[in-house]
PDB file of C-alpha atoms in Angstrom:
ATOM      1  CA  UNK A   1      15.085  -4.297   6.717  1.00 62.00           C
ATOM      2  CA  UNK A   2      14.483  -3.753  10.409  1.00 68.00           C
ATOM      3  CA  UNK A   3      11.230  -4.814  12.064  1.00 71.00           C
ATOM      4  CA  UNK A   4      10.458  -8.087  14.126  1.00 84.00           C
ATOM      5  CA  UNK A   5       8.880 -11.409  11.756  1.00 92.00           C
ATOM      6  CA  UNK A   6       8.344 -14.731  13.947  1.00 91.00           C
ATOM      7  CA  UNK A   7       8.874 -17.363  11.611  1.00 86.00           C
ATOM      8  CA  UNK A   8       5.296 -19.617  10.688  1.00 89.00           C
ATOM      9  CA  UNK A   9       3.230 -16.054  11.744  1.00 96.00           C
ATOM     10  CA  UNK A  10       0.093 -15.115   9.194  1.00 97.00           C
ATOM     11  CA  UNK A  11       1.294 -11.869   7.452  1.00 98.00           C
ATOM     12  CA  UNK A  12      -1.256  -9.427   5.962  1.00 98.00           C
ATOM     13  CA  UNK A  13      -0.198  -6.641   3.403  1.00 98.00           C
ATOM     14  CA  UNK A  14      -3.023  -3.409   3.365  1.00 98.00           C
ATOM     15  CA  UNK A  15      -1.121  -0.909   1.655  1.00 97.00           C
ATOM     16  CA  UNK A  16      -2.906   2.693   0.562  1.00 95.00           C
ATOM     17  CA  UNK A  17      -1.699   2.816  -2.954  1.00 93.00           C
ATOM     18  CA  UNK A  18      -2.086   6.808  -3.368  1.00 90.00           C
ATOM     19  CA  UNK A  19      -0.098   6.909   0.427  1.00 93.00           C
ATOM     20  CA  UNK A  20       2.407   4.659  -0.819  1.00 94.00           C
ATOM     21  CA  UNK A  21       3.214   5.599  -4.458  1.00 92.00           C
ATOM     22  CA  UNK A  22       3.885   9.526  -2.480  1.00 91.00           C
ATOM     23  CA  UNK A  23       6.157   8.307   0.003  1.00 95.00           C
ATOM     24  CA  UNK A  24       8.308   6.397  -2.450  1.00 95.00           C
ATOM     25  CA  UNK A  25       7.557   9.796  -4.996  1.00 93.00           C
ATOM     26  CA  UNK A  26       9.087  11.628  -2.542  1.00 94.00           C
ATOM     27  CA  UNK A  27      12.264   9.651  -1.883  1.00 95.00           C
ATOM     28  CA  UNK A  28      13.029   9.176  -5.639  1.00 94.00           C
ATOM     29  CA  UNK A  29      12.088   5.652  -6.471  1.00 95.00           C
ATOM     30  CA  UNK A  30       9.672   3.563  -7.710  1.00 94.00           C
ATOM     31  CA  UNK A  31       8.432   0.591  -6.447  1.00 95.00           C
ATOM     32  CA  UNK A  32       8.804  -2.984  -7.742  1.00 96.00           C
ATOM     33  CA  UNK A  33       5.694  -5.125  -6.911  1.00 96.00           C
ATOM     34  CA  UNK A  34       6.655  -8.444  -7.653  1.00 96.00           C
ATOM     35  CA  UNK A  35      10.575  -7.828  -5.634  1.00 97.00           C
ATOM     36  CA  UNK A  36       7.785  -6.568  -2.757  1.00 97.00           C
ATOM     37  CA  UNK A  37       5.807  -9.438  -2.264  1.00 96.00           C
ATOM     38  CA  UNK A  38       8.732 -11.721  -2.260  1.00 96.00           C
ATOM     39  CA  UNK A  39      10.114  -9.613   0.371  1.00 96.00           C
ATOM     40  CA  UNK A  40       7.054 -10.501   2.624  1.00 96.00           C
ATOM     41  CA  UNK A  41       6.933 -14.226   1.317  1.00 95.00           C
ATOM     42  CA  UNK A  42      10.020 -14.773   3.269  1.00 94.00           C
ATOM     43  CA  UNK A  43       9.164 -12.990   6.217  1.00 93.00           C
ATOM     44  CA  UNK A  44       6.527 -15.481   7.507  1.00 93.00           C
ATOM     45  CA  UNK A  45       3.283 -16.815   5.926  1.00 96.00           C
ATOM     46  CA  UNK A  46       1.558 -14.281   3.547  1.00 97.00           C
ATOM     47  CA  UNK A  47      -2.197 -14.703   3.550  1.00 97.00           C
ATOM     48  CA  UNK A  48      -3.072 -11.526   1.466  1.00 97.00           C
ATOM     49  CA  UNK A  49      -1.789  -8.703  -0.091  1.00 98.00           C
ATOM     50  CA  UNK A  50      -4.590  -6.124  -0.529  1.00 98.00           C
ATOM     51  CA  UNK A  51      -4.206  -2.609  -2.485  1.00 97.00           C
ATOM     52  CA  UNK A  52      -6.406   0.221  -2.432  1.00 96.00           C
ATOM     53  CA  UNK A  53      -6.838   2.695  -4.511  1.00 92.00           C
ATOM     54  CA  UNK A  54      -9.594   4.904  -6.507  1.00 86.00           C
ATOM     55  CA  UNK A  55     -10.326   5.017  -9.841  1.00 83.00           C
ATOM     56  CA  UNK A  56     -11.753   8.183 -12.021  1.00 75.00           C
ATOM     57  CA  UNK A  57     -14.194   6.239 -13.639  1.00 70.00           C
ATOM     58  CA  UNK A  58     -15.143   8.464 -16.755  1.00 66.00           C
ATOM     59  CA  UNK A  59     -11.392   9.180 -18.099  1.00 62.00           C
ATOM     60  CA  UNK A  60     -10.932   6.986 -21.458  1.00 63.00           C
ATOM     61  CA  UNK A  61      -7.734   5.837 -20.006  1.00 66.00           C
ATOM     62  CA  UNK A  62      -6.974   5.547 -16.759  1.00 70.00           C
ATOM     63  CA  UNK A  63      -2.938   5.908 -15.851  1.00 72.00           C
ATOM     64  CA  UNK A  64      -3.232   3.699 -13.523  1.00 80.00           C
ATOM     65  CA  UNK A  65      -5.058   0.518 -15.162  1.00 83.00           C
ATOM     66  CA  UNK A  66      -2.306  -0.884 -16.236  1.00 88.00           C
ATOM     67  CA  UNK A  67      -0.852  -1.416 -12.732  1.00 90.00           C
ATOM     68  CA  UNK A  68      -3.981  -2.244 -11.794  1.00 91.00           C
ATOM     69  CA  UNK A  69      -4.810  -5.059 -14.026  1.00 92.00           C
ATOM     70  CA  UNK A  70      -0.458  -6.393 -13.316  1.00 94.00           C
ATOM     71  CA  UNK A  71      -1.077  -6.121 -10.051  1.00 96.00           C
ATOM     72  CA  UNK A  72      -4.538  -8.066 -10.295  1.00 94.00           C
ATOM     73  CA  UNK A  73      -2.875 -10.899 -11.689  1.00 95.00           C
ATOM     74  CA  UNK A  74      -0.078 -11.515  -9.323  1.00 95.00           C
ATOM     75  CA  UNK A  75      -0.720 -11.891  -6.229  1.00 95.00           C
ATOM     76  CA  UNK A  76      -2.324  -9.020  -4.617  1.00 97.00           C
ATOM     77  CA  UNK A  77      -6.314  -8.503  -4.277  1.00 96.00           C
ATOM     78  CA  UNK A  78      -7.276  -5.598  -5.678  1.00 95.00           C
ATOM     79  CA  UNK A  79      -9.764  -2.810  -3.663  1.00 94.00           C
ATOM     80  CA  UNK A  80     -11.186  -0.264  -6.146  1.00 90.00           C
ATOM     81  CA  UNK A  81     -13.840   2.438  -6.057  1.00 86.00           C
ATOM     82  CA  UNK A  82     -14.903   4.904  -8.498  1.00 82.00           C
ATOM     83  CA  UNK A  83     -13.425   8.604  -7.322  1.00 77.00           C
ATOM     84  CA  UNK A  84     -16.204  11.465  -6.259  1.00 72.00           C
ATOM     85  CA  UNK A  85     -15.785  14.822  -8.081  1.00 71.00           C
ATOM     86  CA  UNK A  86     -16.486  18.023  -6.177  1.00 66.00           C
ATOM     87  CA  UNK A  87     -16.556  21.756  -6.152  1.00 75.00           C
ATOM     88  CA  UNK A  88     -14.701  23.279  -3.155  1.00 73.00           C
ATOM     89  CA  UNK A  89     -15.827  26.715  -1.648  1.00 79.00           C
ATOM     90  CA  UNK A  90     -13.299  29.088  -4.020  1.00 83.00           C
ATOM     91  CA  UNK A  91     -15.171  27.294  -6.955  1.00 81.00           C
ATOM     92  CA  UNK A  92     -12.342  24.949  -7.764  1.00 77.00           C
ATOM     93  CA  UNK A  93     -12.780  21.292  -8.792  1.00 67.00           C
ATOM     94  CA  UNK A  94     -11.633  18.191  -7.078  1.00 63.00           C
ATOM     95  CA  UNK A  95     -11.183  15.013  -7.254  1.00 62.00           C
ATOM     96  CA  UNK A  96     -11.626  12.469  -3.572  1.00 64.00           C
ATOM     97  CA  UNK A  97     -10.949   9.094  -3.737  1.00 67.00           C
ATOM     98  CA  UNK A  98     -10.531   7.932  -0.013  1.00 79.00           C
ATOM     99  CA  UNK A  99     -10.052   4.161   0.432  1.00 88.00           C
ATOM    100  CA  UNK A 100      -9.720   4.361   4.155  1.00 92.00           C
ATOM    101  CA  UNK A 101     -13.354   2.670   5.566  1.00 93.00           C
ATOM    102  CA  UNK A 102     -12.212   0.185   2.558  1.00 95.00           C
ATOM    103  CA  UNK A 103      -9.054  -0.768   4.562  1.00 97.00           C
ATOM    104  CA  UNK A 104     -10.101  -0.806   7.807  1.00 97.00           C
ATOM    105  CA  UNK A 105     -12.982  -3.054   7.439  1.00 97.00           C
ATOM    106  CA  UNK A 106     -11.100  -5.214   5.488  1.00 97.00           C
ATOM    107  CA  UNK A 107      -8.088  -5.151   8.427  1.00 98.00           C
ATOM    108  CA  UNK A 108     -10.792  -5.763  11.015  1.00 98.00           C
ATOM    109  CA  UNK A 109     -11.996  -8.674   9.097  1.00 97.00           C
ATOM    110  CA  UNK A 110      -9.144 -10.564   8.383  1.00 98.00           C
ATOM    111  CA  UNK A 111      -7.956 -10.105  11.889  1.00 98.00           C
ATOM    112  CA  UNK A 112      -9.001 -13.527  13.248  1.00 97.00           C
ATOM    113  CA  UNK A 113      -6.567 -15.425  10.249  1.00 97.00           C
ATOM    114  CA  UNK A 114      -3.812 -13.042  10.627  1.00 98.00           C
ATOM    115  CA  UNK A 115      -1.031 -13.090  13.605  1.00 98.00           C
ATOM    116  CA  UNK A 116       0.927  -9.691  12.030  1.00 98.00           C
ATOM    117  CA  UNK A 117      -0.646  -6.305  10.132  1.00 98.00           C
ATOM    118  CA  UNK A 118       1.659  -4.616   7.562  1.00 98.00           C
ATOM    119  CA  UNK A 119       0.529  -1.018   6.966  1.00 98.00           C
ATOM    120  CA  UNK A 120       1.555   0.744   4.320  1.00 98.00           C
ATOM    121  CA  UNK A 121      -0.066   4.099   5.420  1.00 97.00           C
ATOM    122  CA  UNK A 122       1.347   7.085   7.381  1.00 96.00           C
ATOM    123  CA  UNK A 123      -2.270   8.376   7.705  1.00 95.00           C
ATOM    124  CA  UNK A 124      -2.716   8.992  11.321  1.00 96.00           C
ATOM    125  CA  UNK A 125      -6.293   7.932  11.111  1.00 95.00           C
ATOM    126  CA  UNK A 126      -5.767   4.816  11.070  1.00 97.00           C
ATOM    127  CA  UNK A 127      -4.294   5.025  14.755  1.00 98.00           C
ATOM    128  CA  UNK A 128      -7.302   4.335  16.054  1.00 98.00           C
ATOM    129  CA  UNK A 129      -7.630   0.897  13.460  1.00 98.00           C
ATOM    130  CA  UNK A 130      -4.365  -0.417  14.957  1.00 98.00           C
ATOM    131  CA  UNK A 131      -5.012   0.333  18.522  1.00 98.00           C
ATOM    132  CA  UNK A 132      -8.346  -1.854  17.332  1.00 98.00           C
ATOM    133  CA  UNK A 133      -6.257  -4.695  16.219  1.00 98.00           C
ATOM    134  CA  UNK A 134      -3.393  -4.641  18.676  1.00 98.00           C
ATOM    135  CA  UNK A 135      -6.231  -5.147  21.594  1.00 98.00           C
ATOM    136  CA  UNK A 136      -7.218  -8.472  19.340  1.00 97.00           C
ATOM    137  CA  UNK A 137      -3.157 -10.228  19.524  1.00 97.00           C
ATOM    138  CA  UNK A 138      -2.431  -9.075  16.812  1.00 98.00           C
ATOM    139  CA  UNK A 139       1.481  -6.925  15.915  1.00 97.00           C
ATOM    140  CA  UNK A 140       1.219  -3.906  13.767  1.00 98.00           C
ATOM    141  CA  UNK A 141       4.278  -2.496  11.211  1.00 98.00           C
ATOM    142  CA  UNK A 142       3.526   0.360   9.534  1.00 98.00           C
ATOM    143  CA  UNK A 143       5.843   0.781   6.345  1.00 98.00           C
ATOM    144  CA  UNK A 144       6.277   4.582   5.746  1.00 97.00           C
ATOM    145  CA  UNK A 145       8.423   7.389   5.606  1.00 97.00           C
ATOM    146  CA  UNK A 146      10.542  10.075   8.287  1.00 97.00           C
ATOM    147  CA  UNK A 147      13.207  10.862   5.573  1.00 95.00           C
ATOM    148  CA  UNK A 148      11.000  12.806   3.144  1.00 92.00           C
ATOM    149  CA  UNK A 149      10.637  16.820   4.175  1.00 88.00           C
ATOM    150  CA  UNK A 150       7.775  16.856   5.393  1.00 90.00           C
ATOM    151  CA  UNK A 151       7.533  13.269   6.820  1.00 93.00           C
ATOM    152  CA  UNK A 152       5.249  11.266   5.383  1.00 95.00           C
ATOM    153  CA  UNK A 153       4.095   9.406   8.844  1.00 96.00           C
ATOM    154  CA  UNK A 154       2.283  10.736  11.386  1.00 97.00           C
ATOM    155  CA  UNK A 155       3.626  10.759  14.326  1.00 97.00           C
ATOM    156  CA  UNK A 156       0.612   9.021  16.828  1.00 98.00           C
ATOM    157  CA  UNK A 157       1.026   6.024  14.135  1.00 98.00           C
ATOM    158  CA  UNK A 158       4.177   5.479  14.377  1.00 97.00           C
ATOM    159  CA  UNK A 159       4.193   5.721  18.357  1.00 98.00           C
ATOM    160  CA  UNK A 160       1.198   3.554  18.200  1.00 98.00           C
ATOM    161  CA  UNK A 161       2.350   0.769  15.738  1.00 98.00           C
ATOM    162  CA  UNK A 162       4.427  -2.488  17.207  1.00 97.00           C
ATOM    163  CA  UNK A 163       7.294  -2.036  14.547  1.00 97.00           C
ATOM    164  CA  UNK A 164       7.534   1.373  12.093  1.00 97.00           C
ATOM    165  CA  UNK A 165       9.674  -0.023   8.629  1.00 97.00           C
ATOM    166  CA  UNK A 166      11.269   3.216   7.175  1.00 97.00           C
ATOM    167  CA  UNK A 167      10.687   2.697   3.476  1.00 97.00           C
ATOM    168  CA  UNK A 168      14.023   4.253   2.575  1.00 96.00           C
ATOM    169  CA  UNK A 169      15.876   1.476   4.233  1.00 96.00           C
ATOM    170  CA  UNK A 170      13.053  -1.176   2.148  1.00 96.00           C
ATOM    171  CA  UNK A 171      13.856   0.692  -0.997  1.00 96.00           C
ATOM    172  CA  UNK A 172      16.990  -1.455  -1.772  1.00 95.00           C
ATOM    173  CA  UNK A 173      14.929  -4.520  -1.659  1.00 96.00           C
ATOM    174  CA  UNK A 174      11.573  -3.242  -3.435  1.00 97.00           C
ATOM    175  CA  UNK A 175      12.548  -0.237  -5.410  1.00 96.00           C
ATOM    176  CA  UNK A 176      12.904  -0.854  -9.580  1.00 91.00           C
ATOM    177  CA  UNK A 177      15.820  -0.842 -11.144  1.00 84.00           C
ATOM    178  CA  UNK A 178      16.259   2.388 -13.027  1.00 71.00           C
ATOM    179  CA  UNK A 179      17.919   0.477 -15.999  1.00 68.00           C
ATOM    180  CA  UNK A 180      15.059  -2.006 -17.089  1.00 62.00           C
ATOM    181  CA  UNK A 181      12.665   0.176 -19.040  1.00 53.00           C
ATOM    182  CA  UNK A 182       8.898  -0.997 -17.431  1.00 51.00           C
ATOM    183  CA  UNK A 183       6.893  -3.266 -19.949  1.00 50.00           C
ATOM    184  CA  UNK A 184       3.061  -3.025 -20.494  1.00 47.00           C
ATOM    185  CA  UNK A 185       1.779  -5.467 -19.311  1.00 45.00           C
ATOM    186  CA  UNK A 186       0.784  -8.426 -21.712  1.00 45.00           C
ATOM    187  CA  UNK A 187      -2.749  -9.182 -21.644  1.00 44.00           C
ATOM    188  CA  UNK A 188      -2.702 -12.278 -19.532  1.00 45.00           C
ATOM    189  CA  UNK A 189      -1.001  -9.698 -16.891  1.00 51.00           C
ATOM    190  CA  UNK A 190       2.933 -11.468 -16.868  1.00 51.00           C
ATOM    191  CA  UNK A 191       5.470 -10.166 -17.201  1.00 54.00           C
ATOM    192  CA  UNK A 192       7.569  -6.976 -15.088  1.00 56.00           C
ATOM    193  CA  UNK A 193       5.388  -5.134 -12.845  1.00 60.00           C
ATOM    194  CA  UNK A 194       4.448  -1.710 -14.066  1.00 62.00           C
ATOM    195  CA  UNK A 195       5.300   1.727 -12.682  1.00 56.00           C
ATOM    196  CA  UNK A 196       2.733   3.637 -11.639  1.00 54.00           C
ATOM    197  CA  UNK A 197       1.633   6.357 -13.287  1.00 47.00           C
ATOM    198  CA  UNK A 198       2.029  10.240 -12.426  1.00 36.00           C
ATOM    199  CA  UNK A 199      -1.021  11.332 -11.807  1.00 36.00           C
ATOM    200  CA  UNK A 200      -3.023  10.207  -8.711  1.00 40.00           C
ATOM    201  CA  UNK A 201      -6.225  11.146  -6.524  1.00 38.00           C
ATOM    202  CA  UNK A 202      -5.315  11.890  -3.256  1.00 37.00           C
TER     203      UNK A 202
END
């Protein structure tokens, strides 16, 4: 995996789950949280791993609780809100569920604990969140995608990021094996990680 870790340097994980869980969509894997926070263990000193994502509150079952609720219990902190439901001008409905003011606050917060940002985002709004950090010490790596058609990364994050991680060249280290059939989880959250589901809000 290319990208520059200093050995003893505070590591931070924000990754956008519904950003994420396309870009590895689109290059045909899926991703294996517990191989990708081991990953980033050995890389330097891992503070936090934080995941966003929204949540349709009123569905019975949610497809993504499960990963949720693994996820929850090992290792990473968990940023949720409830999705908004609108009506678009041809009359169609839709579903929002934008965690970006989630992440950047929380990025801007931890800054003074952290030495290195790891974005997983190719939203070029948060440009302006890195620039923001970058003028406080701190590096920025933002872990997306160029391979997928069209790329998943915008292009003023990448230029503006310290280090930009191709996830296709990660996916070795994190992606699941296709072989092992995923597990649900047990109710005290062990065992594999599970995939995530199909359907997400964007």
């Amino acid at each position: 995996m290319k990208g520059n870790f200093y050995e003893n340097e505070r590591v931070a994980l924000f990754i956008d789950g519904a950003n994420l869980y396309s870009a590895a969509r689109s290059l045909g894997f899926d991703i294996d949280y517990r191989r990708l926070l081991k990953v980033f263990r050995e890389k330097g000193r891992l503070v936090r791993a934080y995941y966003y994502t929204a949540l349709v509150e009123d569905q019975e079952y949610s497809p993504i609780r499960p990963l949720i609720d693994w996820l929850d219990y090992n290792g990473y902190t968990m940023v949720t809100k409830p999705t908004k439901e609108f009506t678009d001008a041809t009359g169609r409905r839709k579903i929002k569920g934008n965690m970006d003011i989630e992440l950047a606050i929380d990025v801007l917060e931890m800054a003074e604990h952290l030495d290195h940002v790891i974005l997983f985002s190719g939203d070029g709004d948060f440009r302006r969140l890195v620039e923001a950090v970058q003028r406080k010490g701190l590096r920025v790596s933002v872990v997306s995608t160029i391979k997928s058609s069209p790329p998943m990364v915008a292009d003023e994050l990448r230029r503006q990021a310290d280090d930009f991680i191709e996830l296709s060249e990660l996916a070795p280290l994190i992606a699941r094996n296709p072989s092992e059939r995923p597990s649900r989880p047990a109710a005290n959250g062990e065992g594999e990680s599970p995939s995530e589901p199909l359907v997400r809000s964007a």
